[in-house]
PDB file of N, CA and C in Angstrom:
ATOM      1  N   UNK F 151       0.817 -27.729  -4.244  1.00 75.00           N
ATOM      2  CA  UNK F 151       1.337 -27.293  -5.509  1.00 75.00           C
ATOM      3  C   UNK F 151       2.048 -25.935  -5.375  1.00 75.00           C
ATOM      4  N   UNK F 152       1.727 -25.188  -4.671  1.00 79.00           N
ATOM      5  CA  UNK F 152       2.042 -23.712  -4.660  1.00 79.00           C
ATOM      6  C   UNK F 152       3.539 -23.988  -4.150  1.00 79.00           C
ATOM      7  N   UNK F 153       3.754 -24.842  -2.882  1.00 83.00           N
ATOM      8  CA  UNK F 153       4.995 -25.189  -2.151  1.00 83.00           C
ATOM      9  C   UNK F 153       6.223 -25.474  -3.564  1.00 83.00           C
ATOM     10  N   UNK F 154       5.351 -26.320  -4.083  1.00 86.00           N
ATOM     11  CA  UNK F 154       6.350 -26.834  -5.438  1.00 86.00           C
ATOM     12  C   UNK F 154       7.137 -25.823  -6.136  1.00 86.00           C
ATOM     13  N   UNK F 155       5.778 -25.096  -6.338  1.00 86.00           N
ATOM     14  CA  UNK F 155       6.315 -23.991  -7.306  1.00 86.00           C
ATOM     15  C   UNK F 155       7.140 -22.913  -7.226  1.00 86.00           C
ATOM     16  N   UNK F 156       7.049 -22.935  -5.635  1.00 85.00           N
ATOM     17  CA  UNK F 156       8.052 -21.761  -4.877  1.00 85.00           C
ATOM     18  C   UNK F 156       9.396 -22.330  -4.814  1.00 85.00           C
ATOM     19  N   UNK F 157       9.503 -23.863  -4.544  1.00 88.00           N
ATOM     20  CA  UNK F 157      11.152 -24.168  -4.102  1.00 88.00           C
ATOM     21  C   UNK F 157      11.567 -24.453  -5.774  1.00 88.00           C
ATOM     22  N   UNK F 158      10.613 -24.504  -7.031  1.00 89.00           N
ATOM     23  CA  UNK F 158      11.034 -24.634  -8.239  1.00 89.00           C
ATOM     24  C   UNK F 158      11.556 -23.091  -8.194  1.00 89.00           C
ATOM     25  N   UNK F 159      10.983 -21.896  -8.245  1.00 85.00           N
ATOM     26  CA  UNK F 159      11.151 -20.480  -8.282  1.00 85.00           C
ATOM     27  C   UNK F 159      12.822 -20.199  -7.581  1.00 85.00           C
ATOM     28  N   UNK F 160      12.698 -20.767  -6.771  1.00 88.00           N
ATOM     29  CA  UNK F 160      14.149 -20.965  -5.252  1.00 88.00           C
ATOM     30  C   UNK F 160      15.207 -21.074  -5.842  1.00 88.00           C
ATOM     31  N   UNK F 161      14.941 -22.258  -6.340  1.00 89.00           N
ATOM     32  CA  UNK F 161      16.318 -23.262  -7.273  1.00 89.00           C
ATOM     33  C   UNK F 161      16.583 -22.707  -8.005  1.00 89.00           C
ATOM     34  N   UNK F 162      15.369 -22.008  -9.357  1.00 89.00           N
ATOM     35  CA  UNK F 162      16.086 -21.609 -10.429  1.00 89.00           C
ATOM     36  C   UNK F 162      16.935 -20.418  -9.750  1.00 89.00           C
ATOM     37  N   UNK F 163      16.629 -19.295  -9.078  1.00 88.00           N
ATOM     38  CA  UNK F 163      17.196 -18.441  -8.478  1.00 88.00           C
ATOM     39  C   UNK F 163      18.516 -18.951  -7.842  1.00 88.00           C
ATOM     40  N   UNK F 164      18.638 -19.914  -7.415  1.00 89.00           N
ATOM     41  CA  UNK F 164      19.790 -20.488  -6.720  1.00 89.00           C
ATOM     42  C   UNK F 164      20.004 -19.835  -5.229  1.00 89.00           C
ATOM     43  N   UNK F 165      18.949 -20.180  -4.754  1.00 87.00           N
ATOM     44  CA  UNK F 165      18.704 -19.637  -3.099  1.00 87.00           C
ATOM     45  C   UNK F 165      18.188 -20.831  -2.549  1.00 87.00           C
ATOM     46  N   UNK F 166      18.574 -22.142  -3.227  1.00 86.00           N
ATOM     47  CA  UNK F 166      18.040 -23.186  -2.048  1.00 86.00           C
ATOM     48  C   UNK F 166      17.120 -23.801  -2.501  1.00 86.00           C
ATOM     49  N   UNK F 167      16.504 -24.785  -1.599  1.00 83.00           N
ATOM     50  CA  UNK F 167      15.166 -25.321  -1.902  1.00 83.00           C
ATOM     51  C   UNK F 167      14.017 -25.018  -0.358  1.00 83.00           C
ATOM     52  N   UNK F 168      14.137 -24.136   0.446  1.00 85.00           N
ATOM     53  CA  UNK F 168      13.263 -23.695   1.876  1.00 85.00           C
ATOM     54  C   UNK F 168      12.279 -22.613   0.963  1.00 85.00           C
ATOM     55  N   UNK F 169      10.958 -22.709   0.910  1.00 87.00           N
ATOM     56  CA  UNK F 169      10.304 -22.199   0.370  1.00 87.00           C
ATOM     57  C   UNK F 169       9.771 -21.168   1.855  1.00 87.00           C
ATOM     58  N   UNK F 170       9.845 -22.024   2.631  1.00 89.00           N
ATOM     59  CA  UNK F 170       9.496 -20.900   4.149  1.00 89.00           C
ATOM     60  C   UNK F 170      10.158 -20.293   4.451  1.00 89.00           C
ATOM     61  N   UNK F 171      11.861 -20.380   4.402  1.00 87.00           N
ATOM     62  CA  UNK F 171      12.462 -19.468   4.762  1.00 87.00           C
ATOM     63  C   UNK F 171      12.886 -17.730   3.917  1.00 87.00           C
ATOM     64  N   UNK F 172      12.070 -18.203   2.801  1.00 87.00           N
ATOM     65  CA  UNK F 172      11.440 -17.209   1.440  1.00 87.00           C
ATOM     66  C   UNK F 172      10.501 -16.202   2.421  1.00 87.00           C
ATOM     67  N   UNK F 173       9.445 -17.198   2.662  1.00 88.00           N
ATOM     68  CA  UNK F 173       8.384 -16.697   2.983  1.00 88.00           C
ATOM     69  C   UNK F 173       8.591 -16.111   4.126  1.00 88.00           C
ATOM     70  N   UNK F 174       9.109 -16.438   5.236  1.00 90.00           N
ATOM     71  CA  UNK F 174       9.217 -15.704   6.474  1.00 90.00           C
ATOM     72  C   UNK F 174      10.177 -14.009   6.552  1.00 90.00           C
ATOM     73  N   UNK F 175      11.332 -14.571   5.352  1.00 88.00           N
ATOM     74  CA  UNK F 175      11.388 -13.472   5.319  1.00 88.00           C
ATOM     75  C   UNK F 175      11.201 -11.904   4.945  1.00 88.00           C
ATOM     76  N   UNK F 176      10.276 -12.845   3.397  1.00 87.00           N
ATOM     77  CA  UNK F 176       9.451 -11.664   2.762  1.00 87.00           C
ATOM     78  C   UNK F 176       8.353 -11.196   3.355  1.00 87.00           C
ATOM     79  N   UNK F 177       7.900 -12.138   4.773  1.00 89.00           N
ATOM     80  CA  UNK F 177       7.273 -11.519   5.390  1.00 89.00           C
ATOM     81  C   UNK F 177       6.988 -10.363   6.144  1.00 89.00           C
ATOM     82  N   UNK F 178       8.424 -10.137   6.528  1.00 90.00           N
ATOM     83  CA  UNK F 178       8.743  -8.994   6.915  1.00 90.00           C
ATOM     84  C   UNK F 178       8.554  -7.493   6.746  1.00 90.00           C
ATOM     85  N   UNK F 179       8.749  -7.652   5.646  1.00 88.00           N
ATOM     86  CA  UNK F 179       7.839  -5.769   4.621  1.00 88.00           C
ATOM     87  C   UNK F 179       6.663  -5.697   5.372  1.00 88.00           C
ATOM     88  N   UNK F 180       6.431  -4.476   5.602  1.00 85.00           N
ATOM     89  CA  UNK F 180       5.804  -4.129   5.418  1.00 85.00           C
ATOM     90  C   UNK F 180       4.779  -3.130   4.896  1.00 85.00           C
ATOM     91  N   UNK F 181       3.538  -2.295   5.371  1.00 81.00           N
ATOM     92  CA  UNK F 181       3.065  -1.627   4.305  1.00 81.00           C
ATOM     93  C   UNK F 181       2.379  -0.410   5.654  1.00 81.00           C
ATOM     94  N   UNK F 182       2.675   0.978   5.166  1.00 82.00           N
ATOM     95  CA  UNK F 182       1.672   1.586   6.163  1.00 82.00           C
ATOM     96  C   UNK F 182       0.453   2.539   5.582  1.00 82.00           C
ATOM     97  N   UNK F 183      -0.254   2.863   6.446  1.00 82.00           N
ATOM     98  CA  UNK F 183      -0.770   3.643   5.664  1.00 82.00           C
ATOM     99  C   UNK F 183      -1.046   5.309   5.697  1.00 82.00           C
ATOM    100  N   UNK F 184      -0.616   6.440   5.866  1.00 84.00           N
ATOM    101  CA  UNK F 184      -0.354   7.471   5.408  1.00 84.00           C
ATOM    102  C   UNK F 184      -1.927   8.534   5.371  1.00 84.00           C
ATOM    103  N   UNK F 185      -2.497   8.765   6.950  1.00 86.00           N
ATOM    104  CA  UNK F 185      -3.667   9.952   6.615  1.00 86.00           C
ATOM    105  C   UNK F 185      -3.358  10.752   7.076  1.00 86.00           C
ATOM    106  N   UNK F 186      -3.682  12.199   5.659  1.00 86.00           N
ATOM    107  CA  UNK F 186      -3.426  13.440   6.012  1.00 86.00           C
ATOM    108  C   UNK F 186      -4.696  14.062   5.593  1.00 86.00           C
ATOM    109  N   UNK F 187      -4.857  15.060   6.434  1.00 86.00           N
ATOM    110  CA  UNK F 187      -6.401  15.658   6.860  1.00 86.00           C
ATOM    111  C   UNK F 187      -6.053  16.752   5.434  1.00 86.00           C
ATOM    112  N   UNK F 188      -7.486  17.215   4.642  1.00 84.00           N
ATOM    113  CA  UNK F 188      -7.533  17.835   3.845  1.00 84.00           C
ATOM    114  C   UNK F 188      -8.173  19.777   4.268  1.00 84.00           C
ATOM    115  N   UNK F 189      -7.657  20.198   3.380  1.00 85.00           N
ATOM    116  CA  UNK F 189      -7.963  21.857   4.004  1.00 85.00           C
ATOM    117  C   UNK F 189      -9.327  21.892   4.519  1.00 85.00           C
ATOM    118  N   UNK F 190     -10.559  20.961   3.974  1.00 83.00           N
ATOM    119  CA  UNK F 190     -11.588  21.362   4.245  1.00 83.00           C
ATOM    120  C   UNK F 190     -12.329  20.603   5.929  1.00 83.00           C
ATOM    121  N   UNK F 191     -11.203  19.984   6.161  1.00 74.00           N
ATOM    122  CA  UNK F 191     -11.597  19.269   7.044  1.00 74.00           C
ATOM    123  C   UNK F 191     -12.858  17.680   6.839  1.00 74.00           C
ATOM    124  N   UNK F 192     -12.925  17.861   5.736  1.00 79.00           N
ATOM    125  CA  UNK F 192     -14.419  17.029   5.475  1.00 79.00           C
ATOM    126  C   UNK F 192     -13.843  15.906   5.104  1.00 79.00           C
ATOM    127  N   UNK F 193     -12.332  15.745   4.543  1.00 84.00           N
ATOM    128  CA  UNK F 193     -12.210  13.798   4.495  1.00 84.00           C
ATOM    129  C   UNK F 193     -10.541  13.589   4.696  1.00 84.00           C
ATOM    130  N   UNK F 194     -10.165  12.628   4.448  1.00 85.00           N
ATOM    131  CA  UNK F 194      -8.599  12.347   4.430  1.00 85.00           C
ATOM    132  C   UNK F 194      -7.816  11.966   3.091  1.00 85.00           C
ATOM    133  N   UNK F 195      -6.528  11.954   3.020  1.00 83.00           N
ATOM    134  CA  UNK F 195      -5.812  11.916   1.892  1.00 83.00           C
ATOM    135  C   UNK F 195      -5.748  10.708   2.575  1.00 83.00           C
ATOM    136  N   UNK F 196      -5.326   9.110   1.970  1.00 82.00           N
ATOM    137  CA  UNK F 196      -4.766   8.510   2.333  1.00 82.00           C
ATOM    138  C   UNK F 196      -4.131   7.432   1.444  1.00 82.00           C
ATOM    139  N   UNK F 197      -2.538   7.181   1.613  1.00 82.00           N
ATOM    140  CA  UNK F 197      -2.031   6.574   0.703  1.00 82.00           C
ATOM    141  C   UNK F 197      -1.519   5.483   1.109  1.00 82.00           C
ATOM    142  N   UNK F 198      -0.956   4.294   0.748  1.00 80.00           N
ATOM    143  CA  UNK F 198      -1.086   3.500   1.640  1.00 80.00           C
ATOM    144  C   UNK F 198       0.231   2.986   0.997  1.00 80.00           C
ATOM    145  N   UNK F 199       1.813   2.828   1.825  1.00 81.00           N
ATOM    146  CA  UNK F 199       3.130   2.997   1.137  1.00 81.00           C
ATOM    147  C   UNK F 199       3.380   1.532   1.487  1.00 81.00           C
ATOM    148  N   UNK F 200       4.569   1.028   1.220  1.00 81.00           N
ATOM    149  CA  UNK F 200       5.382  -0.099   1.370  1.00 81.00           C
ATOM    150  C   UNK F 200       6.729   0.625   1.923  1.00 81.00           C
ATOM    151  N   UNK F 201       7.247   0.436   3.160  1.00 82.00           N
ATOM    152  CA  UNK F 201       8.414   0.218   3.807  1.00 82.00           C
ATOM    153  C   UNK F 201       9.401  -0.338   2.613  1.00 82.00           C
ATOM    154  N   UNK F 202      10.652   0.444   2.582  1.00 85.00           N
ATOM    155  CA  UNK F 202      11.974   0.367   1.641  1.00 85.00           C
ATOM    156  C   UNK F 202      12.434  -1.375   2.719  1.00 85.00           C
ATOM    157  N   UNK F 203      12.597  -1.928   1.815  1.00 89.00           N
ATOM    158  CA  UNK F 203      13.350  -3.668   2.413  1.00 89.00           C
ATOM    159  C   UNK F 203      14.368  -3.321   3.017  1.00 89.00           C
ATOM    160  N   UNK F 204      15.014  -4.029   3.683  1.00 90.00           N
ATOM    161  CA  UNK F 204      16.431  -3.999   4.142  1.00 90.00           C
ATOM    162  C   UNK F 204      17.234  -4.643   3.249  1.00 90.00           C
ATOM    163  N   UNK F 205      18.381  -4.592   3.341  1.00 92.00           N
ATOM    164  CA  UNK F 205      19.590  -5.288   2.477  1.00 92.00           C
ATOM    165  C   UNK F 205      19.269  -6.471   1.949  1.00 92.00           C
ATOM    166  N   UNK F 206      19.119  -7.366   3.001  1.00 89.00           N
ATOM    167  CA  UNK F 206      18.712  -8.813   3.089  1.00 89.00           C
ATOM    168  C   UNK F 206      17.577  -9.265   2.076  1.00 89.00           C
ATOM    169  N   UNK F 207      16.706  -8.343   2.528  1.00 90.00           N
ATOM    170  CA  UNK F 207      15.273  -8.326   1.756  1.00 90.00           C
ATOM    171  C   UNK F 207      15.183  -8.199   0.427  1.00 90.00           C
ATOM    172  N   UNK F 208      16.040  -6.543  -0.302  1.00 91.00           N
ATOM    173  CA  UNK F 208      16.462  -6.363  -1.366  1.00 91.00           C
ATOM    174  C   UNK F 208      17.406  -7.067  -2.261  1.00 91.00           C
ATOM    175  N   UNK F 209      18.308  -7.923  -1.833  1.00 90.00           N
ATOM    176  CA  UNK F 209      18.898  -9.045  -2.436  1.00 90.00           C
ATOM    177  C   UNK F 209      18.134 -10.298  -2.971  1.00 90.00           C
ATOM    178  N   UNK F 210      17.515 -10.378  -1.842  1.00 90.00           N
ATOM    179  CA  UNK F 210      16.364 -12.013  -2.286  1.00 90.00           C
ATOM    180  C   UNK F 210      15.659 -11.275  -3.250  1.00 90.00           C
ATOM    181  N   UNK F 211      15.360 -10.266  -3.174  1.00 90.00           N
ATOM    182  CA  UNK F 211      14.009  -9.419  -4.013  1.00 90.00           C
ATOM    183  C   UNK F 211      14.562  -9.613  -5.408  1.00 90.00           C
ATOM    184  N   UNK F 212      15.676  -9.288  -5.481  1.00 91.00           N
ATOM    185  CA  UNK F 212      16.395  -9.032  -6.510  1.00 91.00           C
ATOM    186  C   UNK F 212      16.966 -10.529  -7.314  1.00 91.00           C
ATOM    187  N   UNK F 213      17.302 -11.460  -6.359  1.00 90.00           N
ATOM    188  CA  UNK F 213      17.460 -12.905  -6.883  1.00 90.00           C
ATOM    189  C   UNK F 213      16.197 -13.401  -7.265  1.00 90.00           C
ATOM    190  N   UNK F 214      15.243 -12.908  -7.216  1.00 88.00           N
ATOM    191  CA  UNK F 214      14.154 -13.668  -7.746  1.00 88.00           C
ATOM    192  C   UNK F 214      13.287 -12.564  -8.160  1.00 88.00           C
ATOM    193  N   UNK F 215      13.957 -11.638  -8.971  1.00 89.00           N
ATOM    194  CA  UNK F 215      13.102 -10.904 -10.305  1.00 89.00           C
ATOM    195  C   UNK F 215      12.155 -10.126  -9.848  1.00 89.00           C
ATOM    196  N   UNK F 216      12.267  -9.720  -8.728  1.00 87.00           N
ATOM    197  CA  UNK F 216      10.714  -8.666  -7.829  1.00 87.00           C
ATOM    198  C   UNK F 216      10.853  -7.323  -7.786  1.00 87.00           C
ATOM    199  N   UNK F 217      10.073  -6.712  -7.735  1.00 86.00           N
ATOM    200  CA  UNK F 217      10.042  -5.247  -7.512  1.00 86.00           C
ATOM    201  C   UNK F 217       8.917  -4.915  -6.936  1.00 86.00           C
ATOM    202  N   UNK F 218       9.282  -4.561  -5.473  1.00 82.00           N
ATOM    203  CA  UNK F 218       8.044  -3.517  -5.007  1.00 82.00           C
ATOM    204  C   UNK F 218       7.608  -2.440  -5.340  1.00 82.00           C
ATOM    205  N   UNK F 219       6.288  -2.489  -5.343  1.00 78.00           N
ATOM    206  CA  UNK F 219       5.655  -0.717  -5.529  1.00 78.00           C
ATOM    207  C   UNK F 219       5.993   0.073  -4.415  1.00 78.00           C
ATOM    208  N   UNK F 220       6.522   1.239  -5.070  1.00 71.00           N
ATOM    209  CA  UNK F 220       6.080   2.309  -3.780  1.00 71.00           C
ATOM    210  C   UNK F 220       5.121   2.436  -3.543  1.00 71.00           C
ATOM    211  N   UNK F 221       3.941   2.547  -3.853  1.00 66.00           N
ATOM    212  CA  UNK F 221       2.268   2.216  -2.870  1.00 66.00           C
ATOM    213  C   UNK F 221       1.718   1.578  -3.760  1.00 66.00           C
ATOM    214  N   UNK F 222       0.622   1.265  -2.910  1.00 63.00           N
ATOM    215  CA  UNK F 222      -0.393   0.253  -3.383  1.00 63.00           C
ATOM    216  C   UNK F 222      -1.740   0.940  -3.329  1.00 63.00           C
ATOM    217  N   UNK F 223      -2.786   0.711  -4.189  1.00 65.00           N
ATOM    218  CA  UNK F 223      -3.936   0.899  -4.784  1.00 65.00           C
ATOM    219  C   UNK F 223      -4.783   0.410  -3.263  1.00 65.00           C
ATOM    220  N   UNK F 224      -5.644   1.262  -2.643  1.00 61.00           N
ATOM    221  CA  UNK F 224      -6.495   1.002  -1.744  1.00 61.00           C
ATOM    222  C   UNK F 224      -7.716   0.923  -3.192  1.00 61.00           C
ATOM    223  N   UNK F 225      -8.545  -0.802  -2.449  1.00 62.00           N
ATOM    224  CA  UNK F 225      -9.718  -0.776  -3.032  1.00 62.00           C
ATOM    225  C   UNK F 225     -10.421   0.482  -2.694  1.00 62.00           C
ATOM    226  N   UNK F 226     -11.866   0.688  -3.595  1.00 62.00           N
ATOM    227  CA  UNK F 226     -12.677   2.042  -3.258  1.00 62.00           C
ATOM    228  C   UNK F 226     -14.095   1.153  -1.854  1.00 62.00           C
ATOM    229  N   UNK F 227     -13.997  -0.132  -2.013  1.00 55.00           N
ATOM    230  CA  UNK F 227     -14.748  -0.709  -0.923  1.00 55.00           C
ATOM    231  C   UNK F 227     -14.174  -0.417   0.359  1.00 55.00           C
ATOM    232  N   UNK F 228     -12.642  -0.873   0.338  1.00 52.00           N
ATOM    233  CA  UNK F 228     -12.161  -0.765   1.859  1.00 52.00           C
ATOM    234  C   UNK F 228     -11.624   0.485   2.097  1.00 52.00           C
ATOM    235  N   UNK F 229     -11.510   1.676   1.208  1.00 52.00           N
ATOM    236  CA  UNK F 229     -11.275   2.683   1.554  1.00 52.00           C
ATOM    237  C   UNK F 229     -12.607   3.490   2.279  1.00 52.00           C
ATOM    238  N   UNK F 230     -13.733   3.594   1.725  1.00 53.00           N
ATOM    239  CA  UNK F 230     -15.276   3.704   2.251  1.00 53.00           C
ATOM    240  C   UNK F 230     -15.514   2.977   3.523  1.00 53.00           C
ATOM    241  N   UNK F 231     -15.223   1.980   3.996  1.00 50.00           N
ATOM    242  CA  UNK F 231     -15.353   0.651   4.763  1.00 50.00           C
ATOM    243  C   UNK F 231     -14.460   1.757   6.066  1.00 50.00           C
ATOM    244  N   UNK F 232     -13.190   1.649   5.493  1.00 53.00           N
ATOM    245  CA  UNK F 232     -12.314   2.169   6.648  1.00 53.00           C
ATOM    246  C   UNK F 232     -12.559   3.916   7.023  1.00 53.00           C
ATOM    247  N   UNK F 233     -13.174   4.382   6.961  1.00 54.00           N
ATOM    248  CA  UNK F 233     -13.866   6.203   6.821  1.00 54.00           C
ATOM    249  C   UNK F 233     -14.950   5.598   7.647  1.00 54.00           C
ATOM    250  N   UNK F 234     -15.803   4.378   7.864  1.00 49.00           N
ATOM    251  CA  UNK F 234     -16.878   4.452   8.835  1.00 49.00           C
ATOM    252  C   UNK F 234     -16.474   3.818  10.255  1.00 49.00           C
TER     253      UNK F 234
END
């Protein structure tokens, strides 16, 4: 069903009916994550960004109604998780 719904998403956009070739290339982004040590030495800042798309990327993004965040919300589990 999900396949469906992506080459329905495709079409209306008028990019085809390859729901993988969507996917492979939105695969591409990626996301890093950003630690900077705090004055006290006792923990880290860390933010966790999304890489600006390339041309290619930003066009499809844009044919099909998307917008990336400039960062993304670290859970407070895997932020704790990743500190041990």
């Amino acid at each position: 069903m999900l396949w469906k719904t992506l080459e329905q998403w495709q079409r209306r956009a008028g990019l085809g009916q390859s729901p993988r070739t969507i996917l492979d290339e939105l695969g591409r982004i990626q996301s890093t994550d950003v630690v900077l040590p705090t004055v006290d030495g006792g923990a880290n800042l860390r933010l966790r960004c999304v890489v600006r798309p390339d041309r290619a990327q930003a066009a499809l993004l844009d044919r099909l109604g998307l917008d990336l965040p400039q960062r993304l919300r670290i859970r407070p589990a895997l932020a704790t998780a990743a500190q041990m």
